[in-house]
Coordinates of N, CA and C in Angstrom, one line a residue:
M1 N 232.6 113.6 197.7 CA 232.1 112.9 196.1 C 230.7 113.7 195.9
I2 N 229.9 114.8 197.0 CA 228.3 114.2 197.2 C 228.6 116.1 196.6
R3 N 229.4 117.0 196.4 CA 230.1 118.4 196.3 C 229.9 118.5 194.5
F4 N 230.7 117.6 193.8 CA 231.2 117.0 192.6 C 230.2 116.3 192.3
S5 N 228.7 116.1 192.6 CA 227.3 115.0 192.0 C 227.0 116.6 191.5
V6 N 226.5 117.3 193.1 CA 226.1 118.5 192.8 C 227.1 119.6 191.5
L7 N 227.9 119.3 191.6 CA 227.9 120.5 190.4 C 227.6 119.7 189.6
L8 N 228.0 118.9 188.9 CA 228.0 117.8 187.4 C 226.4 117.9 187.2
L9 N 225.3 117.7 188.2 CA 223.8 117.9 188.5 C 223.7 119.7 187.7
L10 N 224.2 120.3 188.7 CA 223.6 121.5 188.3 C 224.9 122.1 186.4
V11 N 225.4 121.7 186.0 CA 226.4 121.4 183.9 C 224.6 120.5 183.9
A12 N 224.3 120.3 184.2 CA 223.4 118.9 183.8 C 222.6 119.6 183.1
L13 N 221.7 120.4 184.4 CA 220.7 122.0 184.1 C 220.7 122.4 182.9
S14 N 221.8 123.0 183.7 CA 222.6 124.5 182.2 C 222.9 124.3 181.2
A15 N 222.8 123.4 180.4 CA 223.0 122.3 179.4 C 221.8 122.4 179.2
C16 N 220.6 122.5 179.8 CA 218.5 121.7 179.0 C 218.7 123.9 179.1
S17 N 217.6 124.3 178.7 CA 217.0 125.0 178.3 C 215.4 124.4 179.0
S18 N 214.8 125.1 179.5 CA 213.9 125.6 179.4 C 213.0 127.2 178.5
R19 N 212.1 127.5 177.7 CA 211.6 128.0 177.2 C 210.6 128.5 177.2
S20 N 209.9 130.0 177.4 CA 208.3 130.3 177.7 C 207.8 130.9 176.1
G21 N 206.7 131.4 176.7 CA 206.6 132.1 175.7 C 206.6 131.8 174.3
W22 N 205.9 130.9 174.4 CA 206.3 129.7 173.1 C 204.6 129.2 171.8
T23 N 204.5 130.1 170.6 CA 203.1 129.4 169.8 C 202.7 128.6 169.4
V24 N 202.4 126.7 169.8 CA 202.4 126.1 169.3 C 201.4 125.1 168.7
T25 N 201.8 125.6 167.4 CA 200.1 125.2 166.6 C 200.2 123.6 166.2
V26 N 198.9 122.8 166.1 CA 199.1 121.2 164.9 C 199.1 121.9 164.0
Y27 N 199.1 121.1 163.2 CA 199.3 120.2 161.4 C 198.7 119.1 161.7
Y28 N 198.6 118.5 160.7 CA 197.2 116.9 160.5 C 197.5 117.0 158.8
T29 N 197.1 115.9 158.5 CA 196.4 115.2 157.2 C 195.2 115.0 157.3
A30 N 194.6 115.7 156.2 CA 193.4 115.6 156.2 C 192.9 114.3 155.4
V31 N 192.1 113.8 155.5 CA 191.6 112.1 155.1 C 190.5 113.0 153.8
A32 N 190.4 112.7 152.7 CA 189.4 112.8 151.7 C 188.0 112.2 151.9
S33 N 188.1 111.4 151.9 CA 186.9 110.7 152.9 C 185.4 111.3 154.0
F34 N 186.6 112.4 154.4 CA 185.4 113.1 155.7 C 185.5 114.4 155.5
H35 N 185.2 114.6 153.9 CA 185.4 116.2 153.6 C 184.0 115.4 152.4
G36 N 183.3 116.4 151.6 CA 182.3 116.1 150.6 C 182.2 117.8 150.3
G37 N 180.4 117.9 149.9 CA 180.1 118.8 148.9 C 181.4 119.0 147.3
A38 N 181.1 120.0 147.1 CA 181.0 120.6 145.5 C 182.6 119.8 145.2
T39 N 183.3 119.4 144.1 CA 184.9 118.4 143.8 C 185.4 120.2 143.5
E40 N 187.1 119.5 143.6 CA 187.4 120.5 142.6 C 188.8 119.6 141.6
R41 N 189.1 119.6 140.5 CA 189.7 119.2 139.6 C 191.1 119.9 140.4
V42 N 192.5 118.2 140.5 CA 194.2 119.4 141.0 C 194.4 118.5 139.8
T43 N 195.9 120.0 139.7 CA 196.5 119.2 137.9 C 198.2 118.8 139.3
G44 N 199.0 118.8 139.0 CA 200.9 118.3 140.3 C 201.3 117.4 139.2
C45 N 202.1 117.6 140.0 CA 203.1 115.8 139.8 C 202.3 114.4 140.4
P46 N 203.3 113.6 139.3 CA 202.5 112.3 140.0 C 203.3 111.5 140.6
R47 N 204.4 112.3 141.2 CA 205.6 111.2 141.5 C 206.5 113.5 142.6
L48 N 206.9 113.0 143.8 CA 207.8 114.1 144.1 C 208.8 114.6 143.8
D49 N 209.3 114.4 142.3 CA 211.2 114.5 141.7 C 210.6 115.6 140.5
C50 N 210.0 116.3 141.2 CA 209.4 117.5 139.4 C 208.7 118.1 140.4
D51 N 209.0 119.8 139.5 CA 208.0 121.0 140.6 C 207.3 121.9 138.8
G52 N 206.2 122.4 139.6 CA 205.2 122.5 138.4 C 204.5 122.4 137.3
G53 N 204.0 120.8 137.3 CA 203.3 119.6 137.1 C 202.3 120.1 136.7
S54 N 202.4 119.4 135.6 CA 200.3 119.6 135.2 C 199.4 118.6 133.9
D55 N 200.3 117.6 135.8 CA 198.9 116.5 134.6 C 198.0 116.4 135.7
D56 N 196.9 115.9 135.5 CA 196.0 115.3 136.6 C 196.0 114.0 137.6
L57 N 195.8 114.9 138.7 CA 196.0 114.0 139.7 C 194.8 112.9 140.4
G58 N 193.4 113.7 139.8 CA 191.9 113.6 140.0 C 192.0 114.7 140.4
T59 N 190.2 114.7 141.2 CA 188.9 115.5 141.2 C 188.7 114.7 143.2
Y60 N 188.7 115.6 143.9 CA 188.3 116.1 145.0 C 187.2 117.5 146.0
P61 N 187.2 116.7 147.0 CA 186.8 118.0 147.3 C 186.7 119.1 147.6
A62 N 186.8 119.5 148.0 CA 187.2 121.5 147.2 C 187.9 121.7 149.2
T63 N 186.4 121.5 149.8 CA 187.5 121.3 151.7 C 188.9 121.4 151.3
F64 N 188.1 119.6 151.3 CA 189.5 118.3 152.1 C 190.9 119.8 150.5
V65 N 190.7 119.8 149.3 CA 191.7 120.2 148.7 C 192.3 121.5 149.3
Q66 N 191.3 122.8 149.8 CA 192.0 122.7 151.1 C 192.6 122.8 152.0
A67 N 191.4 121.6 152.9 CA 193.4 121.1 154.1 C 194.4 121.0 153.8
V68 N 194.7 120.5 152.1 CA 195.8 119.9 151.3 C 196.0 120.9 151.4
R69 N 195.6 122.3 150.9 CA 197.1 123.4 150.8 C 197.2 124.2 152.6
D70 N 196.6 123.7 153.2 CA 196.6 125.0 155.0 C 197.9 123.5 155.1
E71 N 197.5 122.4 155.1 CA 198.0 121.3 156.3 C 200.2 120.8 155.6
G72 N 199.2 121.6 154.2 CA 200.7 119.8 152.8 C 200.9 119.4 152.9
T73 N 199.1 118.3 153.3 CA 199.2 116.8 153.5 C 197.7 115.8 152.8
G74 N 197.5 115.3 152.3 CA 196.5 115.0 153.3 C 195.9 113.7 152.1
R75 N 195.3 112.4 152.4 CA 195.3 110.9 152.5 C 193.6 110.6 151.4
V76 N 194.2 110.1 149.7 CA 193.0 110.5 149.4 C 192.5 109.4 148.9
G77 N 191.2 108.9 148.6 CA 190.6 107.5 148.4 C 192.0 106.0 148.2
D78 N 192.7 106.6 147.3 CA 193.5 104.8 146.7 C 194.5 103.9 147.9
G79 N 194.3 105.1 149.1 CA 195.6 105.6 149.7 C 197.0 106.0 150.2
R80 N 197.4 106.7 148.9 CA 198.2 107.9 147.9 C 197.9 108.9 149.1
Y81 N 199.0 109.1 149.1 CA 199.0 111.4 149.7 C 198.7 111.7 148.7
L82 N 198.2 113.1 148.6 CA 198.3 114.3 147.8 C 199.3 115.1 148.6
N83 N 200.2 116.1 148.5 CA 201.1 116.3 148.8 C 200.8 118.0 148.3
W84 N 201.4 119.4 148.3 CA 200.8 120.3 149.0 C 202.1 121.5 149.2
S85 N 203.1 122.0 148.5 CA 203.9 123.2 148.4 C 203.9 124.2 147.8
V86 N 204.4 125.8 148.3 CA 204.9 126.6 147.9 C 206.2 126.1 147.0
D87 N 206.6 125.7 146.8 CA 207.8 124.8 145.5 C 207.2 124.4 144.5
V88 N 206.4 123.3 145.3 CA 206.2 122.2 144.4 C 205.2 122.1 143.3
G89 N 204.2 122.8 144.1 CA 202.4 122.5 144.6 C 202.1 121.8 144.4
F90 N 201.4 121.1 144.2 CA 200.3 119.1 143.7 C 201.1 118.0 144.1
W91 N 201.4 116.9 144.5 CA 202.6 115.9 144.0 C 201.9 114.8 144.4
L92 N 201.5 113.8 143.5 CA 200.7 112.4 145.2 C 202.6 112.1 144.8
D93 N 201.9 110.4 146.3 CA 203.5 110.7 147.2 C 202.1 108.9 148.0
T94 N 203.5 108.5 148.4 CA 203.0 106.5 149.3 C 202.9 108.0 151.1
A95 N 202.8 108.8 150.6 CA 203.7 109.5 152.6 C 203.3 110.9 152.3
P96 N 203.0 110.6 153.3 CA 203.3 113.3 154.0 C 204.2 113.0 154.2
R97 N 204.2 114.2 153.4 CA 206.2 114.0 153.8 C 206.3 116.5 153.9
D98 N 207.3 116.3 155.2 CA 208.2 117.1 155.8 C 208.8 117.5 154.1
S99 N 209.3 119.4 154.5 CA 209.8 120.2 153.4 C 211.4 119.6 152.7
A100 N 211.8 118.1 153.7 CA 212.9 117.5 153.6 C 212.6 116.3 152.6
G101 N 211.6 116.1 152.5 CA 210.8 115.2 151.8 C 211.3 113.6 152.7
G102 N 211.2 113.9 153.5 CA 211.1 112.7 154.0 C 209.4 112.6 154.6
A103 N 209.0 111.0 155.2 CA 208.1 110.9 155.9 C 207.9 111.7 157.4
L104 N 206.4 112.1 157.6 CA 206.1 113.2 158.4 C 205.5 112.0 160.0
E105 N 206.2 112.5 161.2 CA 206.0 111.7 161.9 C 204.7 111.4 162.6
P106 N 203.5 110.9 162.8 CA 202.1 111.4 163.6 C 203.4 111.6 165.2
W107 N 203.6 113.2 166.0 CA 203.7 112.7 167.6 C 204.9 111.9 167.6
R108 N 206.1 113.0 166.4 CA 207.5 112.9 166.7 C 208.4 114.5 166.0
S109 N 207.8 114.3 164.7 CA 207.3 115.1 163.4 C 207.2 116.9 164.2
A110 N 208.1 118.2 164.4 CA 207.5 119.3 164.0 C 207.8 120.6 162.7
A111 N 207.4 121.2 162.6 CA 208.4 122.7 161.3 C 208.5 123.8 162.8
A112 N 209.6 123.9 162.2 CA 209.9 125.6 163.1 C 210.9 126.6 161.5
D113 N 210.4 128.3 161.9 CA 211.6 128.5 160.9 C 213.1 128.0 161.8
P114 N 213.8 127.3 160.5 CA 215.2 127.6 160.5 C 215.8 128.4 161.1
D115 N 215.7 129.8 161.0 CA 216.7 131.1 161.6 C 216.1 131.0 162.9
V116 N 215.2 129.7 163.6 CA 214.6 130.2 164.9 C 215.0 129.3 165.4
L117 N 214.8 127.7 164.9 CA 215.3 126.0 165.8 C 215.7 125.5 164.1
A118 N 216.9 125.2 164.2 CA 217.8 124.4 163.3 C 216.9 123.1 162.9
A119 N 216.7 122.3 161.7 CA 216.8 120.7 161.7 C 217.6 120.1 162.7
G120 N 216.2 118.8 162.7 CA 216.8 118.5 163.6 C 216.8 118.7 165.5
T121 N 216.6 119.6 165.8 CA 216.3 120.2 167.0 C 215.3 119.8 168.2
R122 N 215.6 119.5 168.8 CA 214.5 118.5 169.8 C 213.5 118.6 170.6
F123 N 212.2 118.8 171.1 CA 212.0 119.5 172.3 C 211.1 118.4 172.3
T124 N 210.4 119.0 174.0 CA 208.9 119.1 174.6 C 208.9 120.1 174.6
I125 N 207.0 119.8 175.3 CA 206.9 121.0 175.9 C 206.5 119.9 177.1
T126 N 206.8 121.7 178.3 CA 206.5 121.0 179.5 C 205.8 121.8 180.0
S127 N 204.4 122.6 178.9 CA 203.4 123.5 180.0 C 203.1 124.4 178.3
C128 N 201.7 124.2 178.2 CA 200.6 124.7 177.3 C 200.3 125.9 177.8
G129 N 200.7 126.5 178.3 CA 200.8 127.5 178.5 C 199.5 128.5 179.1
S130 N 199.3 129.5 179.9 CA 198.8 130.1 180.9 C 197.5 130.0 180.6
G131 N 197.8 130.9 178.6 CA 196.5 131.5 178.4 C 195.8 129.8 177.7
A132 N 196.5 129.5 177.8 CA 195.6 128.0 176.8 C 194.2 127.5 177.1
D133 N 193.4 127.7 176.1 CA 192.3 126.8 176.1 C 192.3 126.0 175.4
V134 N 192.5 124.9 176.4 CA 193.4 123.3 175.7 C 192.8 122.4 176.9
T135 N 192.1 121.3 176.1 CA 191.6 120.2 177.5 C 192.9 119.6 178.4
P136 N 192.5 118.9 179.1 CA 194.1 118.4 179.8 C 194.1 116.8 178.6
Q137 N 193.0 116.4 178.3 CA 193.0 115.2 177.4 C 194.4 115.6 176.5
V138 N 194.6 117.0 175.9 CA 195.1 116.7 174.4 C 196.3 117.8 175.1
C139 N 196.4 118.4 176.2 CA 197.9 118.7 176.7 C 198.4 117.7 177.1
D140 N 198.0 116.8 178.4 CA 198.7 115.9 178.1 C 199.4 115.1 176.9
R141 N 198.7 114.2 176.1 CA 198.9 113.5 174.7 C 200.2 114.9 174.5
L142 N 200.4 116.8 174.5 CA 201.1 116.7 173.5 C 202.6 116.6 174.8
S143 N 202.1 116.8 175.6 CA 203.4 117.3 176.4 C 203.8 115.9 176.5
A144 N 202.8 114.7 176.4 CA 203.3 112.9 176.3 C 204.6 113.0 175.2
A145 N 205.1 114.2 174.5 CA 205.5 113.6 173.2 C 206.7 114.5 173.3
E146 N 208.2 113.7 171.7 CA 209.2 114.4 171.9 C 210.0 114.4 170.5
W147 N 209.4 116.1 170.0 CA 209.6 116.5 169.0 C 211.3 116.4 168.2
T148 N 210.6 116.7 167.0 CA 211.5 117.0 166.3 C 211.6 117.4 165.9
V149 N 212.3 118.6 165.0 CA 212.5 119.5 164.4 C 212.8 119.6 163.0
R150 N 211.8 118.7 161.6 CA 211.5 118.1 160.5 C 211.8 119.3 159.4
D151 N 210.4 119.3 159.6 CA 209.4 120.1 158.8 C 210.3 122.2 159.4
E152 N 210.0 122.9 158.2 CA 210.0 124.1 158.2 C 208.9 125.1 157.8
F153 N 209.0 125.7 158.9 CA 208.3 127.3 158.1 C 208.6 128.3 156.5
S154 N 208.4 128.8 156.2 CA 209.0 129.7 154.4 C 209.6 130.8 156.1
P155 N 211.0 130.7 155.7 CA 211.6 131.6 156.4 C 211.1 133.4 157.3
G156 N 210.5 133.7 158.2 CA 210.1 135.2 159.0 C 208.5 135.2 158.8
L157 N 208.3 133.3 158.8 CA 207.3 133.7 158.5 C 206.2 132.6 160.1
G158 N 207.1 132.0 160.5 CA 207.0 131.6 161.5 C 206.5 132.4 162.7
G159 N 207.5 132.9 163.2 CA 207.7 133.8 163.8 C 209.3 133.1 165.0
D160 N 209.8 133.8 165.8 CA 210.4 133.6 166.7 C 210.1 132.8 167.4
R161 N 208.8 132.7 167.8 CA 208.6 131.9 169.5 C 208.0 130.8 168.4
H162 N 207.9 130.4 167.3 CA 206.3 129.4 166.8 C 206.5 127.7 166.6
V163 N 205.7 127.0 167.1 CA 206.7 125.4 166.5 C 205.3 124.8 165.7
D164 N 205.8 124.3 165.4 CA 204.1 123.2 164.8 C 204.1 122.0 164.5
V165 N 203.1 121.2 165.4 CA 203.2 119.7 165.5 C 203.2 118.6 164.2
Y166 N 203.7 117.9 164.4 CA 202.5 117.2 163.4 C 201.8 115.7 164.6
I167 N 200.1 115.5 164.5 CA 199.6 114.0 165.1 C 198.8 114.1 163.8
G168 N 199.3 113.8 163.0 CA 198.9 112.8 162.2 C 197.5 113.2 161.3
E169 N 197.2 111.9 160.7 CA 196.0 112.2 160.2 C 194.5 112.7 161.1
E170 N 193.2 113.4 160.5 CA 192.6 114.1 161.1 C 190.9 112.4 161.4
T171 N 190.8 112.8 162.8 CA 189.9 111.6 163.1 C 188.5 111.3 162.8
G172 N 188.3 112.3 161.8 CA 186.8 112.6 161.5 C 186.3 114.1 160.6
P173 N 185.2 113.8 160.3 CA 184.6 115.5 159.9 C 184.9 116.7 160.9
D174 N 184.9 117.2 160.7 CA 184.4 118.5 161.5 C 185.7 119.2 162.3
F175 N 187.2 118.0 161.7 CA 188.4 117.8 162.2 C 188.3 119.9 163.1
T176 N 188.8 120.4 162.8 CA 189.4 121.6 162.2 C 188.0 122.3 163.7
E177 N 187.2 121.9 164.0 CA 186.5 122.3 165.4 C 186.7 121.5 166.8
S178 N 187.7 120.3 167.0 CA 187.9 119.5 167.7 C 188.6 120.2 168.8
D179 N 188.9 119.5 169.6 CA 189.7 119.9 170.8 C 191.0 119.7 169.8
W180 N 191.0 118.9 168.9 CA 192.6 118.5 168.9 C 193.6 119.6 168.2
Y181 N 192.6 120.1 167.2 CA 192.7 121.5 166.4 C 193.6 122.6 167.5
T182 N 194.5 122.8 167.9 CA 194.3 123.9 169.1 C 195.7 125.1 168.7
T183 N 196.3 125.5 169.7 CA 196.8 126.5 169.8 C 197.6 127.0 170.9
L184 N 198.6 126.5 171.8 CA 199.2 126.9 172.5 C 199.7 128.3 172.8
T185 N 198.7 129.1 173.5 CA 200.6 129.9 173.2 C 200.5 130.1 175.4
D186 N 201.4 131.0 174.8 CA 202.6 131.2 176.5 C 203.3 129.9 176.4
A187 N 202.6 129.0 176.1 CA 203.6 127.4 176.8 C 205.3 127.7 176.7
T188 N 206.0 127.1 177.2 CA 207.2 126.5 177.3 C 207.9 125.3 177.1
L189 N 209.2 125.6 176.9 CA 209.6 124.6 175.5 C 210.8 123.8 176.5
H190 N 211.0 122.7 176.3 CA 212.0 122.0 176.6 C 212.6 121.9 175.6
L191 N 214.3 122.9 175.2 CA 215.6 122.3 174.8 C 216.3 121.4 175.4
P192 N 216.4 120.5 175.0 CA 218.1 119.8 175.9 C 219.4 120.1 175.2

């Protein structure tokens, strides 16, 4: 019976895979109230089911609009979300969206090149990497989450071992200077 149990354990362990050498970046929802300075008028779609729209979506701080272009989503003053994608352009919505139109979930949603990790792939971060310049608090929080690939990079842009994990809304001005806006190098992912 002991040999059978050990054999089952070895089979279970071989079905799981831990792979090192990953780059892990974070993405977030920008918050308009944390941005100031010059403003920019945004045009696009008043809803998701449209592309190439030219409706007036409002005027926002230019740094916020750039963050939305970089990160894909931002919360505006009335609680709606200004989303952006290469395929659609800008649109207003009730939630931050992934590339399939689903709502992004903080500390759960992740993005990857679909040629590397398919949609629905689940993983955890088991090591923040040897060269990572990340605080223990951030590493612990990233490692405690169970991530699911629900978003994607444009094929070929993410790289062979790159995932982007969604951590929710920025928490204050200059968020990209905080410990939470980090890149892990040579991280290890556990793929069940």
